[in-house]
mmCIF file of C-alpha atoms in Angstrom:
data_model
loop_
_atom_site.group_PDB
_atom_site.id
_atom_site.type_symbol
_atom_site.label_atom_id
_atom_site.label_comp_id
_atom_site.label_asym_id
_atom_site.label_seq_id
_atom_site.Cartn_x
_atom_site.Cartn_y
_atom_site.Cartn_z
ATOM 1 C CA UNK A 802 19.464 5.296 6.394
ATOM 2 C CA UNK A 803 17.842 7.994 4.151
ATOM 3 C CA UNK A 804 13.802 7.261 3.461
ATOM 4 C CA UNK A 805 11.718 8.990 0.611
ATOM 5 C CA UNK A 806 8.106 8.477 -0.093
ATOM 6 C CA UNK A 807 6.409 10.929 -2.452
ATOM 7 C CA UNK A 808 2.341 11.399 -2.345
ATOM 8 C CA UNK A 809 0.180 13.361 -5.284
ATOM 9 C CA UNK A 810 0.683 17.078 -3.595
ATOM 10 C CA UNK A 811 3.658 15.907 -0.251
ATOM 11 C CA UNK A 812 6.602 14.370 -0.109
ATOM 12 C CA UNK A 813 8.015 12.463 2.799
ATOM 13 C CA UNK A 814 11.149 11.902 4.140
ATOM 14 C CA UNK A 815 12.888 10.487 7.511
ATOM 15 C CA UNK A 816 16.769 10.042 8.475
ATOM 16 C CA UNK A 817 16.747 6.465 10.620
ATOM 17 C CA UNK A 818 19.968 4.846 12.693
ATOM 18 C CA UNK A 819 19.108 1.811 12.720
ATOM 19 C CA UNK A 820 15.566 1.106 13.306
ATOM 20 C CA UNK A 821 15.184 4.564 15.163
ATOM 21 C CA UNK A 822 13.819 7.841 13.257
ATOM 22 C CA UNK A 823 15.544 10.844 14.272
ATOM 23 C CA UNK A 824 14.447 13.423 11.436
ATOM 24 C CA UNK A 825 11.233 13.148 9.682
ATOM 25 C CA UNK A 826 9.743 15.874 7.663
ATOM 26 C CA UNK A 827 6.529 16.417 5.128
ATOM 27 C CA UNK A 828 7.129 18.288 2.514
ATOM 28 C CA UNK A 829 4.530 19.674 1.168
ATOM 29 C CA UNK A 830 3.734 20.692 -2.247
ATOM 30 C CA UNK A 831 2.413 23.946 -4.069
ATOM 31 C CA UNK A 832 -0.536 22.209 -6.106
ATOM 32 C CA UNK A 833 0.174 25.657 -8.287
ATOM 33 C CA UNK A 834 3.901 24.912 -9.251
ATOM 34 C CA UNK A 835 3.141 20.622 -9.286
ATOM 35 C CA UNK A 836 0.701 22.002 -12.524
ATOM 36 C CA UNK A 837 3.067 23.340 -14.318
ATOM 37 C CA UNK A 838 4.614 20.193 -14.716
ATOM 38 C CA UNK A 839 3.136 18.105 -18.595
ATOM 39 C CA UNK A 840 3.132 14.706 -16.538
ATOM 40 C CA UNK A 841 4.094 13.792 -13.003
ATOM 41 C CA UNK A 842 7.759 12.359 -14.222
ATOM 42 C CA UNK A 843 8.995 15.792 -15.013
ATOM 43 C CA UNK A 844 8.309 16.467 -11.268
ATOM 44 C CA UNK A 845 11.707 14.481 -10.826
ATOM 45 C CA UNK A 846 14.342 17.020 -10.833
ATOM 46 C CA UNK A 847 12.147 19.722 -8.753
ATOM 47 C CA UNK A 848 10.959 16.925 -5.636
ATOM 48 C CA UNK A 849 15.141 15.784 -5.400
ATOM 49 C CA UNK A 850 16.324 19.665 -5.149
ATOM 50 C CA UNK A 851 13.692 20.413 -2.238
ATOM 51 C CA UNK A 852 14.690 17.373 -0.436
ATOM 52 C CA UNK A 853 17.841 18.337 -0.638
ATOM 53 C CA UNK A 854 17.244 21.423 -0.001
ATOM 54 C CA UNK A 855 15.686 20.403 3.444
ATOM 55 C CA UNK A 856 18.463 18.529 4.288
ATOM 56 C CA UNK A 857 21.159 20.728 3.500
ATOM 57 C CA UNK A 858 18.437 22.883 5.965
ATOM 58 C CA UNK A 859 18.741 21.289 8.798
ATOM 59 C CA UNK A 860 22.501 20.472 8.857
ATOM 60 C CA UNK A 861 21.967 16.567 8.186
ATOM 61 C CA UNK A 862 25.924 15.118 6.517
ATOM 62 C CA UNK A 863 24.964 12.832 3.220
ATOM 63 C CA UNK A 864 28.239 11.244 3.245
ATOM 64 C CA UNK A 865 26.742 9.619 6.695
ATOM 65 C CA UNK A 866 24.988 7.432 4.811
ATOM 66 C CA UNK A 867 24.906 3.810 4.272
ATOM 67 C CA UNK A 868 22.139 3.778 1.884
ATOM 68 C CA UNK A 869 18.764 5.292 0.773
ATOM 69 C CA UNK A 870 15.646 3.814 0.496
ATOM 70 C CA UNK A 871 12.070 4.440 -1.247
ATOM 71 C CA UNK A 872 8.536 3.535 -1.915
ATOM 72 C CA UNK A 873 8.552 1.367 -4.894
ATOM 73 C CA UNK A 874 6.365 2.898 -8.015
ATOM 74 C CA UNK A 875 3.931 0.702 -10.569
ATOM 75 C CA UNK A 876 6.864 -1.624 -11.572
ATOM 76 C CA UNK A 877 6.146 -4.984 -12.975
ATOM 77 C CA UNK A 878 4.247 -8.320 -10.837
ATOM 78 C CA UNK A 879 7.105 -8.809 -8.603
ATOM 79 C CA UNK A 880 7.929 -10.707 -5.423
ATOM 80 C CA UNK A 881 7.685 -8.927 -2.210
ATOM 81 C CA UNK A 882 11.053 -8.231 -0.690
ATOM 82 C CA UNK A 883 13.639 -5.694 -0.913
ATOM 83 C CA UNK A 884 15.129 -4.408 -4.612
ATOM 84 C CA UNK A 885 18.090 -2.884 -5.376
ATOM 85 C CA UNK A 886 17.229 0.165 -7.804
ATOM 86 C CA UNK A 887 19.048 -0.956 -11.075
ATOM 87 C CA UNK A 888 18.800 0.404 -14.595
ATOM 88 C CA UNK A 889 16.122 -1.867 -15.335
ATOM 89 C CA UNK A 890 13.877 -0.391 -12.557
ATOM 90 C CA UNK A 891 14.803 3.225 -13.527
ATOM 91 C CA UNK A 892 13.243 2.548 -17.538
ATOM 92 C CA UNK A 893 10.141 1.093 -16.419
ATOM 93 C CA UNK A 894 10.133 3.779 -14.094
ATOM 94 C CA UNK A 895 10.828 6.336 -16.143
ATOM 95 C CA UNK A 896 8.536 5.206 -19.004
ATOM 96 C CA UNK A 897 5.195 5.076 -16.735
ATOM 97 C CA UNK A 898 5.248 0.925 -17.420
ATOM 98 C CA UNK A 899 2.459 0.401 -15.228
ATOM 99 C CA UNK A 900 0.882 3.532 -14.794
ATOM 100 C CA UNK A 901 1.720 6.947 -13.521
ATOM 101 C CA UNK A 902 2.173 7.465 -9.735
ATOM 102 C CA UNK A 903 3.649 10.159 -7.803
ATOM 103 C CA UNK A 904 5.763 6.483 -6.086
ATOM 104 C CA UNK A 905 7.410 6.406 -9.331
ATOM 105 C CA UNK A 906 9.529 9.180 -8.259
ATOM 106 C CA UNK A 907 10.944 7.580 -5.292
ATOM 107 C CA UNK A 908 13.069 5.345 -6.962
ATOM 108 C CA UNK A 909 14.432 7.935 -9.302
ATOM 109 C CA UNK A 910 14.850 10.337 -6.406
ATOM 110 C CA UNK A 911 16.676 7.598 -4.850
ATOM 111 C CA UNK A 912 18.964 5.937 -7.602
ATOM 112 C CA UNK A 913 20.076 9.713 -8.466
ATOM 113 C CA UNK A 914 20.925 10.694 -5.270
ATOM 114 C CA UNK A 915 22.431 7.593 -4.135
ATOM 115 C CA UNK A 916 24.810 7.863 -7.133
ATOM 116 C CA UNK A 917 26.383 10.889 -6.083
ATOM 117 C CA UNK A 918 26.981 9.240 -2.991
ATOM 118 C CA UNK A 919 28.287 6.018 -4.281
ATOM 119 C CA UNK A 920 25.771 4.326 -1.458
ATOM 120 C CA UNK A 921 23.199 1.737 -2.260
ATOM 121 C CA UNK A 922 19.759 2.610 -3.308
ATOM 122 C CA UNK A 923 16.348 -0.054 -2.478
ATOM 123 C CA UNK A 924 12.809 0.236 -2.594
ATOM 124 C CA UNK A 925 10.367 -2.356 -0.730
ATOM 125 C CA UNK A 926 7.500 -4.026 -1.356
ATOM 126 C CA UNK A 927 5.779 -2.027 -3.597
ATOM 127 C CA UNK A 928 2.329 -2.170 -4.600
ATOM 128 C CA UNK A 929 2.594 -4.947 -7.487
ATOM 129 C CA UNK A 930 3.381 -7.294 -4.881
ATOM 130 C CA UNK A 931 2.162 -11.142 -6.520
ATOM 131 C CA UNK A 932 2.757 -13.460 -4.617
ATOM 132 C CA UNK A 933 -0.698 -15.250 -5.516
ATOM 133 C CA UNK A 934 -1.534 -19.198 -6.213
ATOM 134 C CA UNK A 935 -2.768 -19.522 -9.869
ATOM 135 C CA UNK A 936 -6.054 -20.869 -8.749
ATOM 136 C CA UNK A 937 -6.417 -17.684 -7.188
ATOM 137 C CA UNK A 938 -6.479 -15.482 -10.377
ATOM 138 C CA UNK A 939 -9.208 -17.489 -11.896
ATOM 139 C CA UNK A 940 -12.073 -15.324 -12.275
ATOM 140 C CA UNK A 941 -14.768 -16.761 -14.233
ATOM 141 C CA UNK A 942 -14.285 -14.979 -17.384
ATOM 142 C CA UNK A 943 -10.904 -16.111 -18.842
ATOM 143 C CA UNK A 944 -9.892 -12.123 -19.909
ATOM 144 C CA UNK A 945 -10.791 -10.709 -16.690
ATOM 145 C CA UNK A 946 -7.640 -12.697 -15.133
ATOM 146 C CA UNK A 947 -7.372 -11.354 -10.721
ATOM 147 C CA UNK A 948 -4.789 -8.930 -9.902
ATOM 148 C CA UNK A 949 -2.446 -8.698 -7.498
ATOM 149 C CA UNK A 950 -2.756 -4.931 -6.196
ATOM 150 C CA UNK A 951 -2.633 -4.020 -2.581
ATOM 151 C CA UNK A 952 -1.008 -2.105 0.454
ATOM 152 C CA UNK A 953 2.175 -4.647 0.401
ATOM 153 C CA UNK A 954 4.634 -2.563 2.228
ATOM 154 C CA UNK A 955 2.028 -2.638 5.543
ATOM 155 C CA UNK A 956 0.689 -6.047 4.795
ATOM 156 C CA UNK A 957 4.286 -7.022 5.142
ATOM 157 C CA UNK A 958 5.616 -4.790 7.528
ATOM 158 C CA UNK A 959 3.016 -5.961 9.931
ATOM 159 C CA UNK A 960 2.621 -9.542 9.551
ATOM 160 C CA UNK A 961 6.254 -9.441 10.156
ATOM 161 C CA UNK A 962 5.355 -7.998 13.549
ATOM 162 C CA UNK A 963 2.431 -9.785 14.181
ATOM 163 C CA UNK A 964 4.634 -13.077 13.422
ATOM 164 C CA UNK A 965 7.028 -11.519 16.178
ATOM 165 C CA UNK A 966 4.246 -11.159 18.912
ATOM 166 C CA UNK A 967 3.438 -15.131 18.272
ATOM 167 C CA UNK A 968 7.574 -16.050 18.317
ATOM 168 C CA UNK A 969 7.404 -16.917 14.899
ATOM 169 C CA UNK A 970 9.015 -15.949 12.007
ATOM 170 C CA UNK A 971 7.279 -14.932 9.057
ATOM 171 C CA UNK A 972 8.270 -17.655 6.806
ATOM 172 C CA UNK A 973 6.254 -20.023 9.157
ATOM 173 C CA UNK A 974 3.404 -18.321 10.073
ATOM 174 C CA UNK A 975 -0.274 -18.277 8.152
ATOM 175 C CA UNK A 976 -1.843 -14.814 8.737
ATOM 176 C CA UNK A 977 -4.813 -13.307 7.115
ATOM 177 C CA UNK A 978 -4.220 -9.237 7.380
ATOM 178 C CA UNK A 979 -6.651 -6.563 6.701
ATOM 179 C CA UNK A 980 -5.014 -3.455 5.565
ATOM 180 C CA UNK A 981 -8.150 -0.358 6.184
ATOM 181 C CA UNK A 982 -7.150 2.519 4.928
ATOM 182 C CA UNK A 983 -9.220 5.039 1.882
ATOM 183 C CA UNK A 984 -8.760 1.255 0.188
ATOM 184 C CA UNK A 985 -9.038 -2.050 1.830
ATOM 185 C CA UNK A 986 -7.096 -4.992 1.364
ATOM 186 C CA UNK A 987 -7.238 -8.499 2.822
ATOM 187 C CA UNK A 988 -4.561 -10.586 2.275
ATOM 188 C CA UNK A 989 -3.733 -14.195 2.683
ATOM 189 C CA UNK A 990 -0.011 -14.685 4.108
ATOM 190 C CA UNK A 991 0.987 -18.026 4.182
ATOM 191 C CA UNK A 992 4.275 -18.697 4.647
ATOM 192 C CA UNK A 993 6.097 -15.939 4.041
ATOM 193 C CA UNK A 994 3.809 -15.509 0.611
ATOM 194 C CA UNK A 995 0.550 -13.536 -0.208
ATOM 195 C CA UNK A 996 -1.268 -16.048 -1.966
ATOM 196 C CA UNK A 997 -4.734 -14.480 -2.799
ATOM 197 C CA UNK A 998 -6.081 -11.232 -1.999
ATOM 198 C CA UNK A 999 -8.237 -8.700 -3.589
ATOM 199 C CA UNK A 1000 -7.300 -5.463 -5.308
ATOM 200 C CA UNK A 1001 -7.704 -2.472 -3.612
ATOM 201 C CA UNK A 1002 -6.917 0.007 -6.335
ATOM 202 C CA UNK A 1003 -9.802 -1.108 -8.715
ATOM 203 C CA UNK A 1004 -11.797 -1.567 -5.372
ATOM 204 C CA UNK A 1005 -12.670 -5.218 -5.435
ATOM 205 C CA UNK A 1006 -13.209 -6.618 -2.150
ATOM 206 C CA UNK A 1007 -15.278 -4.778 0.892
ATOM 207 C CA UNK A 1008 -16.362 -1.462 0.410
ATOM 208 C CA UNK A 1009 -14.476 1.485 2.178
ATOM 209 C CA UNK A 1010 -14.393 5.111 2.222
ATOM 210 C CA UNK A 1011 -13.795 5.775 -1.021
ATOM 211 C CA UNK A 1012 -14.117 2.872 -3.240
ATOM 212 C CA UNK A 1013 -17.218 0.967 -4.203
ATOM 213 C CA UNK A 1014 -15.833 -2.380 -3.162
ATOM 214 C CA UNK A 1015 -17.092 -5.470 -5.377
ATOM 215 C CA UNK A 1016 -20.275 -4.764 -7.505
ATOM 216 C CA UNK A 1017 -23.820 -6.310 -8.787
ATOM 217 C CA UNK A 1018 -21.800 -7.223 -11.972
ATOM 218 C CA UNK A 1019 -25.555 -7.641 -13.692
ATOM 219 C CA UNK A 1020 -26.447 -3.848 -12.620
ATOM 220 C CA UNK A 1021 -23.706 -2.814 -13.157
ATOM 221 C CA UNK A 1022 -23.355 -3.523 -16.772
ATOM 222 C CA UNK A 1023 -27.009 -1.727 -16.727
ATOM 223 C CA UNK A 1024 -25.516 1.480 -15.107
ATOM 224 C CA UNK A 1025 -22.392 1.426 -17.918
ATOM 225 C CA UNK A 1026 -24.921 1.951 -20.965
ATOM 226 C CA UNK A 1027 -27.009 3.756 -19.024
ATOM 227 C CA UNK A 1028 -26.479 6.632 -20.955
ATOM 228 C CA UNK A 1029 -25.903 8.783 -17.247
ATOM 229 C CA UNK A 1030 -22.213 8.191 -16.957
ATOM 230 C CA UNK A 1031 -18.671 8.711 -19.185
ATOM 231 C CA UNK A 1032 -16.253 5.890 -18.250
ATOM 232 C CA UNK A 1033 -14.459 8.330 -16.513
ATOM 233 C CA UNK A 1034 -17.253 8.823 -14.707
ATOM 234 C CA UNK A 1035 -17.766 5.563 -13.656
ATOM 235 C CA UNK A 1036 -14.320 4.615 -13.100
ATOM 236 C CA UNK A 1037 -14.261 7.870 -10.194
ATOM 237 C CA UNK A 1038 -17.490 6.684 -9.211
ATOM 238 C CA UNK A 1039 -16.363 2.976 -8.092
ATOM 239 C CA UNK A 1040 -12.539 4.449 -7.547
ATOM 240 C CA UNK A 1041 -12.588 7.837 -5.386
ATOM 241 C CA UNK A 1042 -16.473 8.424 -5.219
ATOM 242 C CA UNK A 1043 -17.816 5.400 -3.908
ATOM 243 C CA UNK A 1044 -18.387 3.709 -0.235
ATOM 244 C CA UNK A 1045 -18.944 6.452 2.769
ATOM 245 C CA UNK A 1046 -18.459 9.142 0.030
ATOM 246 C CA UNK A 1047 -21.181 7.297 -1.873
ATOM 247 C CA UNK A 1048 -23.778 6.997 0.789
ATOM 248 C CA UNK A 1049 -22.394 9.867 3.538
ATOM 249 C CA UNK A 1050 -20.856 12.286 1.842
ATOM 250 C CA UNK A 1051 -17.072 11.738 3.201
ATOM 251 C CA UNK A 1052 -14.271 9.688 3.326
ATOM 252 C CA UNK A 1053 -13.294 10.481 6.899
ATOM 253 C CA UNK A 1054 -14.170 7.851 9.137
ATOM 254 C CA UNK A 1055 -14.160 10.262 12.295
ATOM 255 C CA UNK A 1056 -17.201 12.474 10.705
ATOM 256 C CA UNK A 1057 -18.601 8.989 10.157
ATOM 257 C CA UNK A 1058 -18.648 8.769 14.175
ATOM 258 C CA UNK A 1059 -19.797 11.690 14.800
ATOM 259 C CA UNK A 1060 -22.844 11.678 12.100
ATOM 260 C CA UNK A 1061 -23.793 8.457 15.057
ATOM 261 C CA UNK A 1062 -23.079 10.346 17.521
ATOM 262 C CA UNK A 1063 -25.962 12.542 16.450
ATOM 263 C CA UNK A 1064 -27.892 9.746 16.146
ATOM 264 C CA UNK A 1065 -27.894 9.019 12.082
ATOM 265 C CA UNK A 1066 -29.078 6.161 11.333
ATOM 266 C CA UNK A 1067 -27.980 6.463 7.981
ATOM 267 C CA UNK A 1068 -24.621 7.119 9.151
ATOM 268 C CA UNK A 1069 -24.785 3.873 11.914
ATOM 269 C CA UNK A 1070 -25.962 1.619 9.117
ATOM 270 C CA UNK A 1071 -23.906 2.263 6.832
ATOM 271 C CA UNK A 1072 -20.167 1.954 9.182
ATOM 272 C CA UNK A 1073 -21.873 -1.136 10.204
ATOM 273 C CA UNK A 1074 -22.201 -2.523 6.460
ATOM 274 C CA UNK A 1075 -18.593 -1.870 5.871
ATOM 275 C CA UNK A 1076 -17.643 -3.544 9.064
ATOM 276 C CA UNK A 1077 -19.632 -6.349 8.339
ATOM 277 C CA UNK A 1078 -18.104 -6.817 4.409
ATOM 278 C CA UNK A 1079 -15.005 -6.352 5.880
ATOM 279 C CA UNK A 1080 -15.433 -9.867 8.418
ATOM 280 C CA UNK A 1081 -17.202 -11.390 5.299
ATOM 281 C CA UNK A 1082 -13.616 -10.681 3.646
ATOM 282 C CA UNK A 1083 -11.744 -12.006 6.076
ATOM 283 C CA UNK A 1084 -13.744 -15.332 6.624
ATOM 284 C CA UNK A 1085 -13.573 -16.039 3.124
ATOM 285 C CA UNK A 1086 -10.192 -15.545 3.068
ATOM 286 C CA UNK A 1087 -9.792 -18.117 5.450
ATOM 287 C CA UNK A 1088 -10.698 -20.869 3.216
ATOM 288 C CA UNK A 1089 -7.851 -20.527 1.616
ATOM 289 C CA UNK A 1090 -5.614 -21.560 3.476
ATOM 290 C CA UNK A 1091 -8.361 -24.452 5.543
ATOM 291 C CA UNK A 1092 -9.007 -22.504 8.389
ATOM 292 C CA UNK A 1093 -5.291 -23.094 9.754
ATOM 293 C CA UNK A 1094 -5.309 -19.149 10.651
ATOM 294 C CA UNK A 1095 -2.184 -18.492 12.924
ATOM 295 C CA UNK A 1096 -4.047 -15.022 13.558
ATOM 296 C CA UNK A 1097 -6.033 -11.545 12.282
ATOM 297 C CA UNK A 1098 -4.395 -8.741 11.912
ATOM 298 C CA UNK A 1099 -6.042 -5.543 11.463
ATOM 299 C CA UNK A 1100 -3.974 -2.488 10.177
ATOM 300 C CA UNK A 1101 -4.095 1.289 8.387
ATOM 301 C CA UNK A 1102 -5.811 4.477 9.278
ATOM 302 C CA UNK A 1103 -9.326 2.670 10.512
ATOM 303 C CA UNK A 1104 -8.018 0.735 12.475
ATOM 304 C CA UNK A 1105 -7.654 3.814 15.087
ATOM 305 C CA UNK A 1106 -11.451 3.216 15.551
ATOM 306 C CA UNK A 1107 -12.294 0.991 18.355
ATOM 307 C CA UNK A 1108 -15.787 0.467 18.049
ATOM 308 C CA UNK A 1109 -14.935 0.195 14.417
ATOM 309 C CA UNK A 1110 -12.141 -2.809 14.992
ATOM 310 C CA UNK A 1111 -14.940 -4.227 17.712
ATOM 311 C CA UNK A 1112 -17.508 -4.717 15.077
ATOM 312 C CA UNK A 1113 -15.161 -6.353 12.889
ATOM 313 C CA UNK A 1114 -13.631 -8.593 15.830
ATOM 314 C CA UNK A 1115 -17.035 -9.968 17.058
ATOM 315 C CA UNK A 1116 -17.760 -11.377 13.507
ATOM 316 C CA UNK A 1117 -14.246 -12.935 13.287
ATOM 317 C CA UNK A 1118 -12.781 -14.222 16.298
ATOM 318 C CA UNK A 1119 -14.195 -17.529 16.471
ATOM 319 C CA UNK A 1120 -11.277 -18.155 13.390
ATOM 320 C CA UNK A 1121 -8.388 -17.005 14.970
ATOM 321 C CA UNK A 1122 -6.988 -14.373 17.497
ATOM 322 C CA UNK A 1123 -6.986 -10.651 16.177
ATOM 323 C CA UNK A 1124 -4.559 -8.266 16.557
ATOM 324 C CA UNK A 1125 -4.217 -4.990 16.044
ATOM 325 C CA UNK A 1126 -1.367 -2.095 14.526
ATOM 326 C CA UNK A 1127 -3.197 0.617 14.243
ATOM 327 C CA UNK A 1128 -2.391 3.404 10.727
ATOM 328 C CA UNK A 1129 0.312 2.833 8.144
ATOM 329 C CA UNK A 1130 4.162 3.135 9.102
ATOM 330 C CA UNK A 1131 5.317 3.311 5.837
ATOM 331 C CA UNK A 1132 8.519 5.119 6.757
ATOM 332 C CA UNK A 1133 9.361 2.377 9.132
ATOM 333 C CA UNK A 1134 8.037 -0.643 7.028
ATOM 334 C CA UNK A 1135 10.281 1.139 4.606
ATOM 335 C CA UNK A 1136 13.626 1.072 6.761
ATOM 336 C CA UNK A 1137 13.192 -2.346 8.100
ATOM 337 C CA UNK A 1138 13.618 -3.288 4.377
ATOM 338 C CA UNK A 1139 16.729 -1.457 4.288
ATOM 339 C CA UNK A 1140 17.997 -2.574 7.881
ATOM 340 C CA UNK A 1141 17.220 -6.418 6.639
ATOM 341 C CA UNK A 1142 19.653 -5.786 3.939
ATOM 342 C CA UNK A 1143 22.231 -3.904 5.583
ATOM 343 C CA UNK A 1144 22.815 -6.529 8.511
ATOM 344 C CA UNK A 1145 22.527 -9.626 5.574
ATOM 345 C CA UNK A 1146 19.602 -11.115 7.453
ATOM 346 C CA UNK A 1147 17.911 -11.440 3.827
ATOM 347 C CA UNK A 1148 19.815 -10.577 0.430
ATOM 348 C CA UNK A 1149 18.825 -7.917 -1.998
ATOM 349 C CA UNK A 1150 16.531 -8.887 -5.065
ATOM 350 C CA UNK A 1151 17.442 -7.779 -8.643
ATOM 351 C CA UNK A 1152 14.715 -6.572 -10.577
ATOM 352 C CA UNK A 1153 15.963 -7.989 -14.228
ATOM 353 C CA UNK A 1154 15.647 -11.380 -12.983
ATOM 354 C CA UNK A 1155 11.809 -10.655 -12.444
ATOM 355 C CA UNK A 1156 11.390 -8.400 -15.642
ATOM 356 C CA UNK A 1157 12.689 -10.943 -18.066
ATOM 357 C CA UNK A 1158 10.252 -13.578 -17.218
ATOM 358 C CA UNK A 1159 6.932 -11.236 -17.041
#
């Protein structure tokens, strides 16, 4: 399987044989070259040609591939799973239906290469996975329903691994999964569905290395009308320049830990507060399934920090055992999603079915 995962200035590719990675490469793109494209979608042929060039240089025979799987983009809300890339999906990716993002290019590139090879192309658990129960959508203002936008790919992948560790099927488990990266999302996985989760894209939930998290609403409204900021300024302040960036001037947890080693009391206080807020979110999500939690799962880049994990674990281990799966492992998660379909463990889903009803 060829796996494709486009980012804003790079494209990760990998070749998997069954569940083993036999080749991986991160292709760094020249920012000046990317700037020449008027819209992100116009980068599609440029990135596709570079991917094919790298595979050719490595002597990888395209005719050996059984399928191609790509990171899913900002599509319409869909339930989790592995989806066949079809024309309906291609249309929405090209139009940027739910916004422009580099991951939109993944589906387009995978589809075109797969068409030339006459093999299947898939996406797995894009960020727009929406399995929320209706009660979780109610916010308090009818015009502002809560949305499901989260780290679905990694959350679903580690939820399956955690279930395996518990000698259960994912569809029989009740887990709280917390992805901790530049953004932080905490999802309630109940019998194979993420029935409640904070919107990590807009910064809802705990504050994170780059995001402000849930803020005091009245004070935020005052800030909006203070005349100090434009709308774009505030958007960036909440998502991108919030959290650790706002308090400590960095989004790198390693920098913060170094500050703490140098007896920086402010760094210690803010780091503790981030762990505190994550624990609070986990605790509040536990009531969604009446405290019947099989395990709490911590994942993402911040999960490499043993001290940070310890701070969270001390506050939540009374709810359930805490399992830790550091990192994002996106390439592996994409390969596993495609492999489940190729081995007929599950059937691929059709985007058109869900598109019609939304």
